[in-house]
Amino acid sequence: MSKYYCKSIITAMMLFFALYSSAQTDTIKVIKAGRFIDVQQGKVLLNQLILIDHDTIKAVGSNIVIPAGAKVIDLSNATVLPGLIDCHTHLTAQPGENYYDDLFRKTPIDYAIVAHIYAKRTLDAGFTGCRDVGSAAFMDVALKNAINNGDIPGPRIQPATLFIGSTGSHGDLDGFSPYLEFTGPKQMSGVANGVDEVRAQVRYNIKYGAEVIKFGASAGVLTEEESVGSPQYTQAEMDAIVDEAHLWGKKACAHAHGTIAIKMAVKAGVASIEHGSFLDDEAISLMKAHGTYLVADIYNDEYIMSDYAKHGTPAKIINKEKLVGQAQRLSFQHAVKAGVKIAFGTDAGVYPHGWNGRQFKYMVKFGLTPMQAIQSATLNAADLLGWTNKAGAIAPGKYADLIAVTNDPLADVTALEHVQFVMKGGVVYKDEIGGK
């Protein structure tokens, strides 16, 4: 064998090991966590090491051997916890300067152009995952795909696509003269009536990317139909929506403020009640018996009451919020005391994206401990979304989705309003701690 040939082999081997070492440095990470919130056990552990390979957690413990060449991220002066999950967002929109301009002068393209900004703000706020429960023109699916492809930064998204609602309901443009015609693509509206139509709408949504089905069991607040809580589907229609979703292996969730509509949706088999403003003892008992989650957006009343009138929102909508806001918080308190399962959801998009963490304060004020509030946005949220195998805790086999704050959120949960470190899938997207 010639000296030249041997030298070439040695050079190639050196290059291989150099590249391998570089790959190890880029993909193998160890986080030093000074305080580690173990949401599975509901306790805090000190001085833990988190070993990450590419996008996955490989080991957690105090005696892990740090591999040679691993990148060490020092968060020894911070509290580390799982990436948060918001189960009720609308990432493709948020309030503009004028209520009617938003309704009539903007197209889905206007919203799509800025949706990536809202996604980034959500991720920067520490929310590495979310369920997006209603978006026009399948924008939520496009946003999810762009994030998953690495084109833009943002949280993991479970999209619901089109909100399914009956004619004249919270899911239908309402309150205007019948002589006014709105000629957008009918198949993009989500409006469906009767058992056959609602089944067809569920299939349509799933065909184009829905991973959860969202429908309007009751009237709502931020639209112009008169009632807040009256049922807007029959029991047969709700049963059909949920049954069709289940046939396709999907869960369903119900927008439901009113007591009767909540009970109807729970009986239909929804995975979660969104809002749940007017709960009575029977509704709570039904939710417990069916294992139904409550996803109550108990922060955003503050923003609606302080800002919406400034943007020309009709008085009837503001008046409905006055009726609902405090009742919803008392219902939440009642549900917590009774042991209803709680998952974190804010209705982000009703207020500016990135403010998601402001809700923790209200969840604690109305009955949860700080640990329970954090679990609602981690363990419970992952369970509701069907993500338990990959998200909701910092544990081997799960995605390396984690955040850190310098203050202790168990002592003051408002620390989660200002998340300083965000990692999603092993990639650091935000570091104001200097974890190097």
Short mmCIF file of C-alpha atoms in Angstrom, two decimals, residues 7-418:
data_model
loop_
_atom_site.label_atom_id
_atom_site.label_comp_id
_atom_site.label_asym_id
_atom_site.label_seq_id
_atom_site.Cartn_x
_atom_site.Cartn_y
_atom_site.Cartn_z
CA LYS A 7 -2.13 9.30 3.95
CA SER A 8 -5.41 9.73 2.05
CA ILE A 9 -7.14 7.18 4.30
CA ILE A 10 -5.84 8.90 7.44
CA THR A 11 -6.96 12.30 6.13
CA ALA A 12 -10.45 10.95 5.34
CA MET A 13 -10.73 9.39 8.81
CA MET A 14 -9.67 12.63 10.48
CA LEU A 15 -12.27 14.51 8.46
CA PHE A 16 -14.93 11.98 9.42
CA PHE A 17 -14.18 12.26 13.12
CA ALA A 18 -14.04 16.04 12.90
CA LEU A 19 -17.46 16.10 11.28
CA TYR A 20 -18.80 13.58 13.79
CA SER A 21 -17.47 15.65 16.66
CA SER A 22 -19.06 18.76 15.16
CA ALA A 23 -22.36 16.93 14.75
CA GLN A 24 -22.19 15.78 18.35
CA THR A 25 -21.55 19.35 19.47
CA ASP A 26 -24.53 20.60 17.47
CA THR A 27 -26.99 17.86 18.39
CA ILE A 28 -26.06 16.61 21.88
CA LYS A 29 -26.94 19.10 24.60
CA VAL A 30 -27.01 19.00 28.37
CA ILE A 31 -29.03 21.48 30.37
CA LYS A 32 -28.02 22.23 33.94
CA ALA A 33 -31.29 23.00 35.73
CA GLY A 34 -30.89 24.66 39.13
CA ARG A 35 -34.57 24.14 39.92
CA PHE A 36 -36.53 21.60 37.92
CA ILE A 37 -40.32 21.44 38.06
CA ASP A 38 -41.29 17.80 37.72
CA VAL A 39 -44.93 18.16 36.68
CA GLN A 40 -45.44 14.38 36.67
CA GLN A 41 -44.62 14.10 40.37
CA GLY A 42 -45.82 17.59 41.23
CA LYS A 43 -42.61 18.62 42.96
CA VAL A 44 -39.37 20.54 42.51
CA LEU A 45 -36.01 18.84 42.13
CA LEU A 46 -32.69 20.62 42.54
CA ASN A 47 -29.58 20.51 40.36
CA GLN A 48 -30.84 18.22 37.62
CA LEU A 49 -29.20 17.49 34.27
CA ILE A 50 -31.27 17.08 31.11
CA LEU A 51 -29.59 15.16 28.28
CA ILE A 52 -30.89 15.99 24.80
CA ASP A 53 -30.13 14.27 21.50
CA HIS A 54 -31.35 16.22 18.48
CA ASP A 55 -35.01 17.03 19.32
CA THR A 56 -35.57 14.41 22.04
CA ILE A 57 -34.90 14.16 25.75
CA LYS A 58 -32.75 11.09 26.48
CA ALA A 59 -32.26 11.26 30.24
CA VAL A 60 -33.02 13.39 33.29
CA GLY A 61 -31.24 13.11 36.65
CA SER A 62 -28.57 14.43 38.98
CA ASN A 63 -25.84 11.90 38.11
CA ILE A 64 -25.80 11.97 34.32
CA VAL A 65 -22.35 11.80 32.74
CA ILE A 66 -21.97 14.71 30.33
CA PRO A 67 -20.86 13.26 26.96
CA ALA A 68 -17.64 14.56 25.46
CA GLY A 69 -18.35 17.34 22.99
CA ALA A 70 -21.86 18.00 24.27
CA LYS A 71 -23.05 21.59 24.36
CA VAL A 72 -23.77 22.56 27.97
CA ILE A 73 -26.53 25.09 28.63
CA ASP A 74 -26.20 26.48 32.13
CA LEU A 75 -29.57 27.28 33.69
CA SER A 76 -28.36 26.57 37.21
CA ASN A 77 -29.69 29.94 38.42
CA ALA A 78 -33.12 29.43 36.89
CA THR A 79 -36.27 27.34 37.21
CA VAL A 80 -36.73 24.93 34.30
CA LEU A 81 -40.13 23.52 33.35
CA PRO A 82 -41.79 21.94 30.31
CA GLY A 83 -42.78 24.04 27.34
CA LEU A 84 -46.28 25.38 27.89
CA ILE A 85 -49.33 24.45 25.80
CA ASP A 86 -52.32 26.73 25.17
CA CYS A 87 -55.40 24.70 24.24
CA HIS A 88 -57.49 27.60 22.94
CA THR A 89 -55.83 30.02 20.52
CA HIS A 90 -56.61 31.80 17.27
CA LEU A 91 -53.11 32.34 15.90
CA THR A 92 -54.15 33.84 12.59
CA ALA A 93 -55.86 36.95 13.95
CA GLN A 94 -56.03 39.46 16.76
CA PRO A 95 -58.03 42.66 17.34
CA GLY A 96 -57.28 45.52 14.96
CA GLU A 97 -57.94 49.20 15.27
CA ASN A 98 -61.51 49.04 13.97
CA TYR A 99 -64.09 46.30 14.53
CA TYR A 100 -65.91 46.70 11.21
CA ASP A 101 -62.72 47.09 9.20
CA ASP A 102 -61.62 43.72 10.56
CA LEU A 103 -64.92 42.17 9.46
CA PHE A 104 -65.40 43.76 6.05
CA ARG A 105 -62.18 45.24 4.70
CA LYS A 106 -59.75 42.41 5.38
CA THR A 107 -59.42 39.12 3.57
CA PRO A 108 -57.78 35.89 4.74
CA ILE A 109 -54.67 37.09 2.90
CA ASP A 110 -54.40 40.08 5.25
CA TYR A 111 -54.44 37.73 8.22
CA ALA A 112 -52.13 35.16 6.65
CA ILE A 113 -49.50 37.82 5.99
CA VAL A 114 -49.08 38.54 9.71
CA ALA A 115 -49.88 35.14 11.26
CA HIS A 116 -46.21 34.20 11.47
CA ILE A 117 -45.64 37.21 13.75
CA TYR A 118 -48.26 35.94 16.18
CA ALA A 119 -46.78 32.45 16.06
CA LYS A 120 -43.35 33.79 16.98
CA ARG A 121 -44.76 35.89 19.83
CA THR A 122 -46.52 32.80 21.18
CA LEU A 123 -43.31 30.77 21.08
CA ASP A 124 -41.32 33.59 22.69
CA ALA A 125 -43.89 33.66 25.50
CA GLY A 126 -42.93 30.07 26.37
CA PHE A 127 -45.75 28.26 24.58
CA THR A 128 -44.14 25.54 22.52
CA GLY A 129 -47.51 24.02 21.61
CA CYS A 130 -51.07 25.12 21.04
CA ARG A 131 -54.45 23.98 19.80
CA ASP A 132 -55.80 26.49 17.29
CA VAL A 133 -59.57 26.30 17.51
CA GLY A 134 -60.90 28.11 14.46
CA SER A 135 -59.23 29.76 11.51
CA ALA A 136 -60.50 31.00 8.17
CA ALA A 137 -59.38 29.49 4.86
CA PHE A 138 -57.30 26.74 6.49
CA MET A 139 -54.64 29.26 7.47
CA ASP A 140 -53.90 27.33 10.65
CA VAL A 141 -52.92 24.26 8.60
CA ALA A 142 -50.65 26.34 6.38
CA LEU A 143 -49.09 27.95 9.45
CA LYS A 144 -48.52 24.55 11.06
CA ASN A 145 -46.88 23.23 7.91
CA ALA A 146 -44.58 26.23 7.57
CA ILE A 147 -43.47 25.85 11.19
CA ASN A 148 -42.98 22.09 10.88
CA ASN A 149 -40.94 22.59 7.68
CA GLY A 150 -38.65 25.00 9.51
CA ASP A 151 -39.63 27.94 7.33
CA ILE A 152 -40.73 30.08 10.27
CA PRO A 153 -40.48 29.77 14.07
CA GLY A 154 -43.59 28.97 16.07
CA PRO A 155 -45.26 26.49 18.40
CA ARG A 156 -46.44 23.01 17.53
CA ILE A 157 -50.02 23.47 16.29
CA GLN A 158 -53.05 21.21 16.44
CA PRO A 159 -55.42 22.89 13.94
CA ALA A 160 -59.22 22.80 14.02
CA THR A 161 -59.63 24.65 10.69
CA LEU A 162 -63.19 25.95 10.18
CA PHE A 163 -65.45 26.61 13.17
CA ILE A 164 -68.62 24.58 12.61
CA GLY A 165 -71.79 26.49 13.43
CA SER A 166 -75.45 26.68 12.49
CA THR A 167 -77.05 29.41 10.38
CA GLY A 168 -77.23 32.67 12.34
CA SER A 169 -75.03 31.28 15.10
CA HIS A 170 -71.82 32.43 16.72
CA GLY A 171 -70.09 30.81 13.75
CA ASP A 172 -72.09 32.75 11.16
CA LEU A 173 -71.90 36.41 10.18
CA ASP A 174 -75.06 37.78 11.74
CA GLY A 175 -76.98 40.94 12.54
CA PHE A 176 -77.09 42.52 9.08
CA SER A 177 -79.82 43.01 6.49
CA PRO A 178 -80.78 39.83 4.58
CA TYR A 179 -80.49 41.96 1.43
CA LEU A 180 -76.74 42.17 1.94
CA GLU A 181 -74.97 39.35 0.17
CA PHE A 182 -71.56 38.07 1.24
CA THR A 183 -70.11 36.07 -1.60
CA GLY A 184 -67.06 34.38 -0.14
CA PRO A 185 -66.50 30.70 -0.93
CA LYS A 186 -69.47 28.93 0.71
CA GLN A 187 -67.46 25.80 1.38
CA MET A 188 -65.06 27.85 3.51
CA SER A 189 -67.73 29.13 5.92
CA GLY A 190 -68.14 26.19 8.28
CA VAL A 191 -71.89 26.87 8.47
CA ALA A 192 -73.82 23.58 8.47
CA ASN A 193 -77.32 22.55 9.52
CA GLY A 194 -78.88 19.17 10.17
CA VAL A 195 -77.29 15.82 10.86
CA ASP A 196 -76.20 15.13 7.28
CA GLU A 197 -74.69 18.58 6.73
CA VAL A 198 -72.72 18.63 9.98
CA ARG A 199 -71.31 15.18 9.24
CA ALA A 200 -70.27 16.38 5.79
CA GLN A 201 -68.64 19.48 7.32
CA VAL A 202 -66.62 17.38 9.75
CA ARG A 203 -65.37 15.27 6.85
CA TYR A 204 -64.53 18.39 4.85
CA ASN A 205 -62.54 19.90 7.71
CA ILE A 206 -60.60 16.69 8.27
CA LYS A 207 -59.93 16.29 4.54
CA TYR A 208 -58.10 19.61 4.56
CA GLY A 209 -56.12 19.19 7.74
CA ALA A 210 -58.27 19.43 10.87
CA GLU A 211 -56.76 17.46 13.74
CA VAL A 212 -59.56 18.38 16.14
CA ILE A 213 -63.16 19.40 15.43
CA LYS A 214 -64.51 22.61 16.96
CA PHE A 215 -68.21 23.47 16.88
CA GLY A 216 -70.52 26.03 18.44
CA ALA A 217 -72.81 24.36 20.94
CA SER A 218 -74.04 27.71 22.22
CA ALA A 219 -74.19 31.36 21.31
CA GLY A 220 -71.19 33.52 22.12
CA VAL A 221 -69.95 36.90 23.25
CA LEU A 222 -67.93 38.47 20.45
CA THR A 223 -70.59 38.23 17.73
CA GLU A 224 -73.86 40.07 17.26
CA GLU A 225 -76.43 37.33 17.77
CA GLU A 226 -78.51 38.23 20.80
CA SER A 227 -78.03 35.35 23.21
CA VAL A 228 -74.85 34.50 25.08
CA GLY A 229 -75.58 30.93 25.97
CA SER A 230 -78.60 29.50 24.18
CA PRO A 231 -78.01 26.19 22.36
CA GLN A 232 -77.38 26.61 18.64
CA TYR A 233 -77.45 22.96 17.65
CA THR A 234 -79.86 20.19 18.56
CA GLN A 235 -78.72 17.19 20.56
CA ALA A 236 -78.89 15.06 17.40
CA GLU A 237 -76.64 17.50 15.53
CA MET A 238 -74.08 17.64 18.37
CA ASP A 239 -74.12 13.85 18.63
CA ALA A 240 -73.50 13.59 14.88
CA ILE A 241 -70.56 16.04 14.94
CA VAL A 242 -68.79 14.22 17.75
CA ASP A 243 -69.57 10.77 16.38
CA GLU A 244 -68.23 11.69 12.94
CA ALA A 245 -65.07 13.13 14.47
CA HIS A 246 -64.56 9.91 16.43
CA LEU A 247 -65.04 7.81 13.28
CA TRP A 248 -62.03 9.60 11.83
CA GLY A 249 -60.01 9.24 15.03
CA LYS A 250 -60.36 12.87 16.06
CA LYS A 251 -61.55 14.55 19.25
CA ALA A 252 -64.17 17.28 19.29
CA CYS A 253 -64.40 20.39 21.44
CA ALA A 254 -67.40 22.64 21.97
CA HIS A 255 -67.65 26.39 22.26
CA ALA A 256 -70.25 26.51 25.04
CA HIS A 257 -71.18 29.32 27.42
CA GLY A 258 -74.74 28.39 28.37
CA THR A 259 -75.65 25.72 30.91
CA ILE A 260 -78.01 23.73 28.70
CA ALA A 261 -75.60 23.74 25.75
CA ILE A 262 -72.73 22.64 28.00
CA LYS A 263 -74.74 19.62 29.18
CA MET A 264 -75.74 18.74 25.64
CA ALA A 265 -72.15 18.88 24.41
CA VAL A 266 -70.86 16.79 27.31
CA LYS A 267 -73.53 14.16 26.64
CA ALA A 268 -72.48 14.16 22.98
CA GLY A 269 -68.98 13.17 24.07
CA VAL A 270 -66.79 16.23 23.50
CA ALA A 271 -63.27 16.11 24.90
CA SER A 272 -63.49 19.65 26.23
CA ILE A 273 -65.86 22.50 26.94
CA GLU A 274 -64.44 25.82 25.79
CA HIS A 275 -65.35 28.84 27.97
CA GLY A 276 -67.91 27.08 30.23
CA SER A 277 -69.25 30.35 31.57
CA PHE A 278 -72.49 29.19 33.19
CA LEU A 279 -71.87 25.90 34.98
CA ASP A 280 -74.33 24.45 37.47
CA ASP A 281 -73.94 21.40 39.73
CA GLU A 282 -75.45 19.06 37.16
CA ALA A 283 -73.13 20.28 34.40
CA ILE A 284 -70.13 19.83 36.68
CA SER A 285 -71.24 16.33 37.65
CA LEU A 286 -71.66 15.41 33.99
CA MET A 287 -68.20 16.73 33.14
CA LYS A 288 -66.66 14.71 35.95
CA ALA A 289 -68.54 11.56 34.94
CA HIS A 290 -67.47 11.89 31.29
CA GLY A 291 -63.91 13.03 32.03
CA THR A 292 -64.55 16.24 30.09
CA TYR A 293 -61.93 18.97 30.33
CA LEU A 294 -62.84 22.58 31.07
CA VAL A 295 -60.85 25.10 29.01
CA ALA A 296 -61.84 28.45 30.48
CA ASP A 297 -60.35 31.71 29.18
CA ILE A 298 -60.62 33.61 32.45
CA TYR A 299 -58.05 36.32 31.72
CA ASN A 300 -59.36 38.01 28.59
CA ASP A 301 -62.32 39.75 30.24
CA GLU A 302 -59.77 42.32 31.43
CA TYR A 303 -58.70 43.16 27.89
CA ILE A 304 -62.18 43.11 26.36
CA MET A 305 -63.55 45.50 28.97
CA SER A 306 -60.59 47.87 28.80
CA ASP A 307 -59.94 47.99 25.05
CA TYR A 308 -62.74 46.73 22.84
CA ALA A 309 -64.95 49.82 23.03
CA LYS A 310 -61.99 51.90 21.79
CA HIS A 311 -62.03 49.95 18.52
CA GLY A 312 -65.71 50.44 17.72
CA THR A 313 -66.95 47.12 19.03
CA PRO A 314 -70.78 47.27 19.22
CA ALA A 315 -72.24 47.99 22.65
CA LYS A 316 -74.29 44.78 22.60
CA ILE A 317 -71.04 42.79 22.53
CA ILE A 318 -69.53 44.76 25.40
CA ASN A 319 -72.73 44.27 27.38
CA LYS A 320 -72.60 40.53 26.81
CA GLU A 321 -69.04 40.45 28.16
CA LYS A 322 -70.22 42.31 31.27
CA LEU A 323 -72.73 39.52 31.80
CA VAL A 324 -70.28 36.69 31.17
CA GLY A 325 -66.91 37.75 32.60
CA GLN A 326 -67.42 37.37 36.33
CA ALA A 327 -69.85 34.47 35.96
CA GLN A 328 -67.24 32.54 34.02
CA ARG A 329 -64.66 33.01 36.77
CA LEU A 330 -67.08 31.85 39.44
CA SER A 331 -67.96 28.82 37.32
CA PHE A 332 -64.26 28.07 36.98
CA GLN A 333 -63.83 28.32 40.74
CA HIS A 334 -66.78 26.00 41.29
CA ALA A 335 -65.41 23.47 38.78
CA VAL A 336 -61.95 23.50 40.38
CA LYS A 337 -63.38 22.83 43.83
CA ALA A 338 -65.44 19.96 42.44
CA GLY A 339 -62.44 18.32 40.77
CA VAL A 340 -63.27 18.88 37.09
CA LYS A 341 -60.24 18.34 34.85
CA ILE A 342 -58.73 21.69 33.83
CA ALA A 343 -56.65 22.39 30.73
CA PHE A 344 -55.04 25.76 30.03
CA GLY A 345 -56.63 27.82 27.26
CA THR A 346 -56.72 31.58 26.81
CA ASP A 347 -58.54 32.50 23.58
CA ALA A 348 -55.37 34.29 22.47
CA GLY A 349 -56.30 36.35 19.46
CA VAL A 350 -59.14 37.91 21.42
CA TYR A 351 -56.27 39.83 23.04
CA PRO A 352 -52.71 40.34 21.69
CA HIS A 353 -50.70 37.19 21.10
CA GLY A 354 -47.79 36.65 23.45
CA TRP A 355 -49.80 37.58 26.53
CA ASN A 356 -50.85 33.96 27.13
CA GLY A 357 -48.99 33.73 30.44
CA ARG A 358 -51.15 36.43 32.00
CA GLN A 359 -53.89 33.87 32.60
CA PHE A 360 -51.90 31.91 35.21
CA LYS A 361 -52.50 34.64 37.78
CA TYR A 362 -56.27 34.33 37.37
CA MET A 363 -56.25 30.55 37.51
CA VAL A 364 -54.48 30.75 40.86
CA LYS A 365 -56.75 33.53 42.07
CA PHE A 366 -59.80 31.40 41.33
CA GLY A 367 -58.74 28.16 42.89
CA LEU A 368 -55.71 26.39 41.45
CA THR A 369 -52.36 26.15 43.18
CA PRO A 370 -49.41 27.41 41.10
CA MET A 371 -48.34 23.79 40.52
CA GLN A 372 -51.84 22.86 39.33
CA ALA A 373 -51.92 25.87 37.02
CA ILE A 374 -48.59 24.80 35.50
CA GLN A 375 -49.83 21.22 35.18
CA SER A 376 -52.93 22.49 33.37
CA ALA A 377 -50.63 23.95 30.70
CA THR A 378 -48.32 20.93 30.52
CA LEU A 379 -49.53 17.47 31.60
CA ASN A 380 -53.25 18.18 31.26
CA ALA A 381 -52.95 20.13 28.03
CA ALA A 382 -50.88 17.36 26.44
CA ASP A 383 -53.45 14.80 27.56
CA LEU A 384 -56.32 16.78 26.04
CA LEU A 385 -54.48 17.17 22.73
CA GLY A 386 -53.43 13.52 22.63
CA TRP A 387 -49.77 14.52 22.87
CA THR A 388 -48.89 12.72 26.11
CA ASN A 389 -46.29 10.48 24.46
CA LYS A 390 -44.28 13.43 23.20
CA ALA A 391 -45.10 16.56 25.21
CA GLY A 392 -46.31 17.91 28.54
CA ALA A 393 -43.33 16.93 30.71
CA ILE A 394 -39.54 16.85 30.72
CA ALA A 395 -38.91 13.11 30.53
CA PRO A 396 -37.04 10.59 28.38
CA GLY A 397 -38.61 10.04 24.97
CA LYS A 398 -40.43 13.37 24.87
CA TYR A 399 -39.62 16.36 22.71
CA ALA A 400 -36.98 18.67 24.09
CA ASP A 401 -39.55 21.43 24.62
CA LEU A 402 -38.71 23.37 27.76
CA ILE A 403 -38.58 26.86 29.17
CA ALA A 404 -36.88 28.65 32.04
CA VAL A 405 -37.52 31.68 34.22
CA THR A 406 -35.20 33.34 36.70
CA ASN A 407 -37.89 33.80 39.36
CA ASP A 408 -39.77 30.95 41.04
CA PRO A 409 -43.23 30.52 39.44
CA LEU A 410 -44.40 28.37 42.36
CA ALA A 411 -43.81 31.32 44.69
CA ASP A 412 -45.18 33.88 42.20
CA VAL A 413 -46.91 32.45 39.15
CA THR A 414 -46.68 35.79 37.34
CA ALA A 415 -43.06 34.82 36.63
CA LEU A 416 -44.55 32.93 33.67
CA GLU A 417 -45.62 36.22 32.12
CA HIS A 418 -41.94 36.86 31.31
#
